[in-house]
PDB file of C-alpha atoms in Angstrom:
ATOM      1  CA  UNK A   1       0.195   0.319  -0.109  1.00  0.00           C
ATOM      2  CA  UNK A   2       2.902   2.339   0.739  1.00  0.00           C
ATOM      3  CA  UNK A   3       4.556   1.354  -2.832  1.00  0.00           C
ATOM      4  CA  UNK A   4       1.098   2.292  -4.639  1.00  0.00           C
ATOM      5  CA  UNK A   5       0.882   5.461  -2.063  1.00  0.00           C
ATOM      6  CA  UNK A   6       4.568   6.713  -3.163  1.00  0.00           C
ATOM      7  CA  UNK A   7       3.757   5.864  -7.145  1.00  0.00           C
ATOM      8  CA  UNK A   8       1.161   8.087  -7.269  1.00  0.00           C
ATOM      9  CA  UNK A   9       2.769  11.212  -5.476  1.00  0.00           C
ATOM     10  CA  UNK A  10       5.369  10.363  -7.968  1.00  0.00           C
ATOM     11  CA  UNK A  11       3.077   9.908 -10.800  1.00  0.00           C
ATOM     12  CA  UNK A  12       1.732  13.573 -10.441  1.00  0.00           C
ATOM     13  CA  UNK A  13       5.321  15.060 -10.436  1.00  0.00           C
ATOM     14  CA  UNK A  14       5.978  12.956 -13.529  1.00  0.00           C
ATOM     15  CA  UNK A  15       8.553  11.007 -12.332  1.00  0.00           C
ATOM     16  CA  UNK A  16       8.058   7.042 -13.034  1.00  0.00           C
ATOM     17  CA  UNK A  17       7.672   4.767 -10.108  1.00  0.00           C
ATOM     18  CA  UNK A  18       8.593   0.987 -10.649  1.00  0.00           C
ATOM     19  CA  UNK A  19       8.088  -1.508  -7.326  1.00  0.00           C
ATOM     20  CA  UNK A  20       9.625  -4.443  -7.256  1.00  0.00           C
ATOM     21  CA  UNK A  21       9.212  -7.207  -4.156  1.00  0.00           C
ATOM     22  CA  UNK A  22      12.040 -10.161  -4.113  1.00  0.00           C
ATOM     23  CA  UNK A  23      12.079 -12.989  -1.867  1.00  0.00           C
ATOM     24  CA  UNK A  24      15.995 -14.167  -1.137  1.00  0.00           C
ATOM     25  CA  UNK A  25      19.093 -12.548   0.557  1.00  0.00           C
ATOM     26  CA  UNK A  26      18.206  -8.386   0.430  1.00  0.00           C
ATOM     27  CA  UNK A  27      21.849  -7.217  -0.527  1.00  0.00           C
ATOM     28  CA  UNK A  28      21.722 -10.135  -3.316  1.00  0.00           C
ATOM     29  CA  UNK A  29      18.699  -9.034  -4.896  1.00  0.00           C
ATOM     30  CA  UNK A  30      19.685  -5.717  -4.840  1.00  0.00           C
ATOM     31  CA  UNK A  31      22.369  -5.817  -6.569  1.00  0.00           C
ATOM     32  CA  UNK A  32      20.903  -8.182  -8.752  1.00  0.00           C
ATOM     33  CA  UNK A  33      17.622  -6.305  -9.643  1.00  0.00           C
ATOM     34  CA  UNK A  34      20.569  -3.214 -10.263  1.00  0.00           C
ATOM     35  CA  UNK A  35      22.352  -5.024 -12.506  1.00  0.00           C
ATOM     36  CA  UNK A  36      19.166  -6.262 -14.254  1.00  0.00           C
ATOM     37  CA  UNK A  37      17.792  -2.476 -14.728  1.00  0.00           C
ATOM     38  CA  UNK A  38      21.590  -0.723 -15.239  1.00  0.00           C
ATOM     39  CA  UNK A  39      20.979   0.902 -12.544  1.00  0.00           C
ATOM     40  CA  UNK A  40      23.821   4.350 -12.324  1.00  0.00           C
ATOM     41  CA  UNK A  41      23.129   4.276  -8.822  1.00  0.00           C
ATOM     42  CA  UNK A  42      21.779   2.237  -5.445  1.00  0.00           C
ATOM     43  CA  UNK A  43      20.088   4.459  -3.011  1.00  0.00           C
ATOM     44  CA  UNK A  44      19.565   2.378   0.148  1.00  0.00           C
ATOM     45  CA  UNK A  45      18.021   3.933   3.413  1.00  0.00           C
ATOM     46  CA  UNK A  46      19.925   2.979   6.466  1.00  0.00           C
ATOM     47  CA  UNK A  47      18.569   2.600  10.043  1.00  0.00           C
ATOM     48  CA  UNK A  48      21.478   2.969  12.283  1.00  0.00           C
ATOM     49  CA  UNK A  49      21.414  -0.229  14.266  1.00  0.00           C
ATOM     50  CA  UNK A  50      24.105  -0.900  16.682  1.00  0.00           C
ATOM     51  CA  UNK A  51      27.142  -2.835  16.455  1.00  0.00           C
ATOM     52  CA  UNK A  52      25.370  -5.531  18.483  1.00  0.00           C
ATOM     53  CA  UNK A  53      22.745  -5.433  16.023  1.00  0.00           C
ATOM     54  CA  UNK A  54      25.177  -5.257  13.192  1.00  0.00           C
ATOM     55  CA  UNK A  55      26.842  -8.497  14.036  1.00  0.00           C
ATOM     56  CA  UNK A  56      23.943 -10.528  14.320  1.00  0.00           C
ATOM     57  CA  UNK A  57      21.576  -9.715  12.107  1.00  0.00           C
ATOM     58  CA  UNK A  58      24.306  -8.213   9.358  1.00  0.00           C
ATOM     59  CA  UNK A  59      23.978  -4.812   7.898  1.00  0.00           C
ATOM     60  CA  UNK A  60      21.890  -5.289   3.963  1.00  0.00           C
ATOM     61  CA  UNK A  61      23.673  -1.508   3.143  1.00  0.00           C
ATOM     62  CA  UNK A  62      27.465  -3.162   4.016  1.00  0.00           C
ATOM     63  CA  UNK A  63      26.653  -6.534   1.782  1.00  0.00           C
ATOM     64  CA  UNK A  64      25.188  -4.294  -0.845  1.00  0.00           C
ATOM     65  CA  UNK A  65      28.951  -2.213  -0.826  1.00  0.00           C
ATOM     66  CA  UNK A  66      30.983  -5.012  -0.914  1.00  0.00           C
ATOM     67  CA  UNK A  67      28.951  -6.895  -3.725  1.00  0.00           C
ATOM     68  CA  UNK A  68      28.121  -3.992  -5.868  1.00  0.00           C
ATOM     69  CA  UNK A  69      30.240  -2.809  -9.047  1.00  0.00           C
ATOM     70  CA  UNK A  70      27.398  -0.058  -8.773  1.00  0.00           C
ATOM     71  CA  UNK A  71      27.672   3.065  -6.649  1.00  0.00           C
ATOM     72  CA  UNK A  72      26.124   3.015  -3.563  1.00  0.00           C
ATOM     73  CA  UNK A  73      24.693   5.607  -1.591  1.00  0.00           C
ATOM     74  CA  UNK A  74      23.142   5.177   1.980  1.00  0.00           C
ATOM     75  CA  UNK A  75      20.855   7.880   3.278  1.00  0.00           C
ATOM     76  CA  UNK A  76      19.836   8.146   6.867  1.00  0.00           C
ATOM     77  CA  UNK A  77      16.346  10.075   7.495  1.00  0.00           C
ATOM     78  CA  UNK A  78      16.756  13.572   9.413  1.00  0.00           C
ATOM     79  CA  UNK A  79      14.293  14.481  11.754  1.00  0.00           C
ATOM     80  CA  UNK A  80      10.426  14.433  10.580  1.00  0.00           C
ATOM     81  CA  UNK A  81      10.397  15.986   7.489  1.00  0.00           C
ATOM     82  CA  UNK A  82       9.736  14.225   3.930  1.00  0.00           C
ATOM     83  CA  UNK A  83      12.697  15.262   2.061  1.00  0.00           C
ATOM     84  CA  UNK A  84      16.491  15.431   2.640  1.00  0.00           C
ATOM     85  CA  UNK A  85      17.701  19.232   1.296  1.00  0.00           C
ATOM     86  CA  UNK A  86      21.301  18.617   0.052  1.00  0.00           C
ATOM     87  CA  UNK A  87      23.442  21.996   0.416  1.00  0.00           C
ATOM     88  CA  UNK A  88      26.777  20.348   0.881  1.00  0.00           C
ATOM     89  CA  UNK A  89      28.607  17.431  -0.283  1.00  0.00           C
ATOM     90  CA  UNK A  90      31.570  15.927   1.789  1.00  0.00           C
ATOM     91  CA  UNK A  91      34.335  14.054  -0.558  1.00  0.00           C
ATOM     92  CA  UNK A  92      37.196  12.155   1.472  1.00  0.00           C
ATOM     93  CA  UNK A  93      39.337  11.342  -0.981  1.00  0.00           C
ATOM     94  CA  UNK A  94      42.599   8.941  -1.182  1.00  0.00           C
ATOM     95  CA  UNK A  95      44.981  11.178  -3.314  1.00  0.00           C
ATOM     96  CA  UNK A  96      47.041   7.506  -3.979  1.00  0.00           C
ATOM     97  CA  UNK A  97      44.074   6.268  -5.608  1.00  0.00           C
ATOM     98  CA  UNK A  98      44.238   7.362  -9.103  1.00  0.00           C
ATOM     99  CA  UNK A  99      40.231   6.371  -9.726  1.00  0.00           C
ATOM    100  CA  UNK A 100      38.081   9.734  -9.104  1.00  0.00           C
ATOM    101  CA  UNK A 101      34.650   8.342  -9.247  1.00  0.00           C
ATOM    102  CA  UNK A 102      33.581   9.400  -5.784  1.00  0.00           C
ATOM    103  CA  UNK A 103      34.861  12.803  -6.530  1.00  0.00           C
ATOM    104  CA  UNK A 104      33.272  12.799 -10.029  1.00  0.00           C
ATOM    105  CA  UNK A 105      29.719  11.352  -8.781  1.00  0.00           C
ATOM    106  CA  UNK A 106      29.618  13.675  -6.190  1.00  0.00           C
ATOM    107  CA  UNK A 107      30.192  16.790  -8.537  1.00  0.00           C
ATOM    108  CA  UNK A 108      27.202  15.639 -10.814  1.00  0.00           C
ATOM    109  CA  UNK A 109      25.224  15.518  -7.675  1.00  0.00           C
ATOM    110  CA  UNK A 110      26.269  18.908  -6.691  1.00  0.00           C
ATOM    111  CA  UNK A 111      25.047  19.771 -10.139  1.00  0.00           C
ATOM    112  CA  UNK A 112      21.761  18.499 -10.335  1.00  0.00           C
ATOM    113  CA  UNK A 113      21.092  19.409  -6.626  1.00  0.00           C
ATOM    114  CA  UNK A 114      22.612  22.830  -6.554  1.00  0.00           C
ATOM    115  CA  UNK A 115      24.996  21.662  -3.995  1.00  0.00           C
ATOM    116  CA  UNK A 116      28.432  22.591  -3.206  1.00  0.00           C
ATOM    117  CA  UNK A 117      31.318  20.000  -2.595  1.00  0.00           C
ATOM    118  CA  UNK A 118      34.133  20.037  -0.435  1.00  0.00           C
ATOM    119  CA  UNK A 119      36.726  17.344  -1.006  1.00  0.00           C
ATOM    120  CA  UNK A 120      38.897  16.319   1.684  1.00  0.00           C
ATOM    121  CA  UNK A 121      42.153  14.516   2.459  1.00  0.00           C
ATOM    122  CA  UNK A 122      42.664  13.487   6.283  1.00  0.00           C
ATOM    123  CA  UNK A 123      45.982  12.179   7.583  1.00  0.00           C
ATOM    124  CA  UNK A 124      47.955  11.078  10.828  1.00  0.00           C
ATOM    125  CA  UNK A 125      51.241  11.580  11.287  1.00  0.00           C
ATOM    126  CA  UNK A 126      52.548   9.126  13.565  1.00  0.00           C
ATOM    127  CA  UNK A 127      55.282   9.670  16.509  1.00  0.00           C
ATOM    128  CA  UNK A 128      58.417   7.749  16.444  1.00  0.00           C
ATOM    129  CA  UNK A 129      59.815   6.208  20.121  1.00  0.00           C
ATOM    130  CA  UNK A 130      62.457   8.222  21.752  1.00  0.00           C
ATOM    131  CA  UNK A 131      64.982   5.291  20.635  1.00  0.00           C
ATOM    132  CA  UNK A 132      65.386   6.919  17.048  1.00  0.00           C
ATOM    133  CA  UNK A 133      68.812   8.034  15.964  1.00  0.00           C
ATOM    134  CA  UNK A 134      69.666  11.506  16.373  1.00  0.00           C
ATOM    135  CA  UNK A 135      70.465  11.718  12.818  1.00  0.00           C
ATOM    136  CA  UNK A 136      67.054  10.776  11.659  1.00  0.00           C
ATOM    137  CA  UNK A 137      64.798  13.391  12.808  1.00  0.00           C
ATOM    138  CA  UNK A 138      65.725  15.981  10.277  1.00  0.00           C
ATOM    139  CA  UNK A 139      64.992  13.243   7.218  1.00  0.00           C
ATOM    140  CA  UNK A 140      61.598  12.392   9.136  1.00  0.00           C
ATOM    141  CA  UNK A 141      60.534  16.126   8.775  1.00  0.00           C
ATOM    142  CA  UNK A 142      61.941  16.129   5.750  1.00  0.00           C
ATOM    143  CA  UNK A 143      59.870  13.312   4.402  1.00  0.00           C
ATOM    144  CA  UNK A 144      56.827  14.519   6.212  1.00  0.00           C
ATOM    145  CA  UNK A 145      56.915  18.104   4.438  1.00  0.00           C
ATOM    146  CA  UNK A 146      57.498  16.212   1.017  1.00  0.00           C
ATOM    147  CA  UNK A 147      54.612  14.120   1.677  1.00  0.00           C
ATOM    148  CA  UNK A 148      52.281  17.117   2.636  1.00  0.00           C
ATOM    149  CA  UNK A 149      54.062  19.065  -0.585  1.00  0.00           C
ATOM    150  CA  UNK A 150      52.881  15.966  -2.786  1.00  0.00           C
ATOM    151  CA  UNK A 151      49.482  15.511  -1.561  1.00  0.00           C
ATOM    152  CA  UNK A 152      48.275  19.172  -1.343  1.00  0.00           C
ATOM    153  CA  UNK A 153      49.758  19.319  -4.863  1.00  0.00           C
ATOM    154  CA  UNK A 154      47.860  16.439  -6.351  1.00  0.00           C
ATOM    155  CA  UNK A 155      44.626  17.097  -4.257  1.00  0.00           C
ATOM    156  CA  UNK A 156      45.082  20.927  -6.389  1.00  0.00           C
ATOM    157  CA  UNK A 157      45.804  19.027  -9.362  1.00  0.00           C
ATOM    158  CA  UNK A 158      42.797  16.892  -9.447  1.00  0.00           C
ATOM    159  CA  UNK A 159      40.210  19.595  -8.112  1.00  0.00           C
ATOM    160  CA  UNK A 160      41.337  22.518 -10.464  1.00  0.00           C
ATOM    161  CA  UNK A 161      40.628  19.288 -13.571  1.00  0.00           C
ATOM    162  CA  UNK A 162      37.282  18.490 -12.401  1.00  0.00           C
ATOM    163  CA  UNK A 163      36.380  22.264 -11.884  1.00  0.00           C
ATOM    164  CA  UNK A 164      37.897  22.554 -15.682  1.00  0.00           C
ATOM    165  CA  UNK A 165      35.897  19.677 -16.914  1.00  0.00           C
ATOM    166  CA  UNK A 166      32.444  21.223 -15.074  1.00  0.00           C
ATOM    167  CA  UNK A 167      32.894  24.692 -16.229  1.00  0.00           C
ATOM    168  CA  UNK A 168      33.559  23.405 -19.809  1.00  0.00           C
ATOM    169  CA  UNK A 169      29.960  21.190 -19.780  1.00  0.00           C
ATOM    170  CA  UNK A 170      27.643  21.588 -22.340  1.00  0.00           C
ATOM    171  CA  UNK A 171      25.694  24.707 -20.876  1.00  0.00           C
ATOM    172  CA  UNK A 172      25.326  23.735 -17.513  1.00  0.00           C
ATOM    173  CA  UNK A 173      22.830  25.515 -15.061  1.00  0.00           C
ATOM    174  CA  UNK A 174      24.829  25.367 -12.039  1.00  0.00           C
ATOM    175  CA  UNK A 175      28.604  24.833 -11.275  1.00  0.00           C
ATOM    176  CA  UNK A 176      29.172  23.679  -7.631  1.00  0.00           C
ATOM    177  CA  UNK A 177      31.606  25.581  -5.687  1.00  0.00           C
ATOM    178  CA  UNK A 178      34.393  22.967  -5.030  1.00  0.00           C
ATOM    179  CA  UNK A 179      36.869  23.720  -2.098  1.00  0.00           C
ATOM    180  CA  UNK A 180      39.589  21.708  -0.453  1.00  0.00           C
ATOM    181  CA  UNK A 181      40.957  21.225   3.238  1.00  0.00           C
ATOM    182  CA  UNK A 182      43.712  19.029   4.455  1.00  0.00           C
ATOM    183  CA  UNK A 183      43.262  18.073   7.815  1.00  0.00           C
ATOM    184  CA  UNK A 184      45.861  16.030  10.037  1.00  0.00           C
ATOM    185  CA  UNK A 185      44.116  13.560  12.514  1.00  0.00           C
ATOM    186  CA  UNK A 186      44.689  13.002  16.095  1.00  0.00           C
TER     187      UNK A 186
END
């Protein structure tokens, strides 16, 4: 009944809505249907079960993430409102991975939703025991500085490349503001 009600509401808005009921392991059924329908994105609601519940029951979202080659977006409901408004999208980025699929998808969503995109690279500098030889400290500082320069340069280059690609797109009405942050974890 709920799916029929949703279909009617969306139909009035000109949006096609199709429902499917499958019997089997939910994560397997979701991934198989997404492949059959040639879906570009799987969107899953999450309930926020605790650690014990996830260990005993398993998390459909986690299983879909592991099994799917299609991007997965998980959404937790905020408050009692019907819709989710997206104004800012955060993309944690590992600059050592050469594939920018998450960044590209976030930029596309930013365009579609008129939302800004923040790209984050988080790192952690590890301390070393007091027994490290005296001459090593300088080279460790240089290594750390070189790494931060590389990460900053790589992050800037990738974001700038994305900005150029978005601006050269065919008459896009909205180009999201893309900002970057380099953050040291504690």
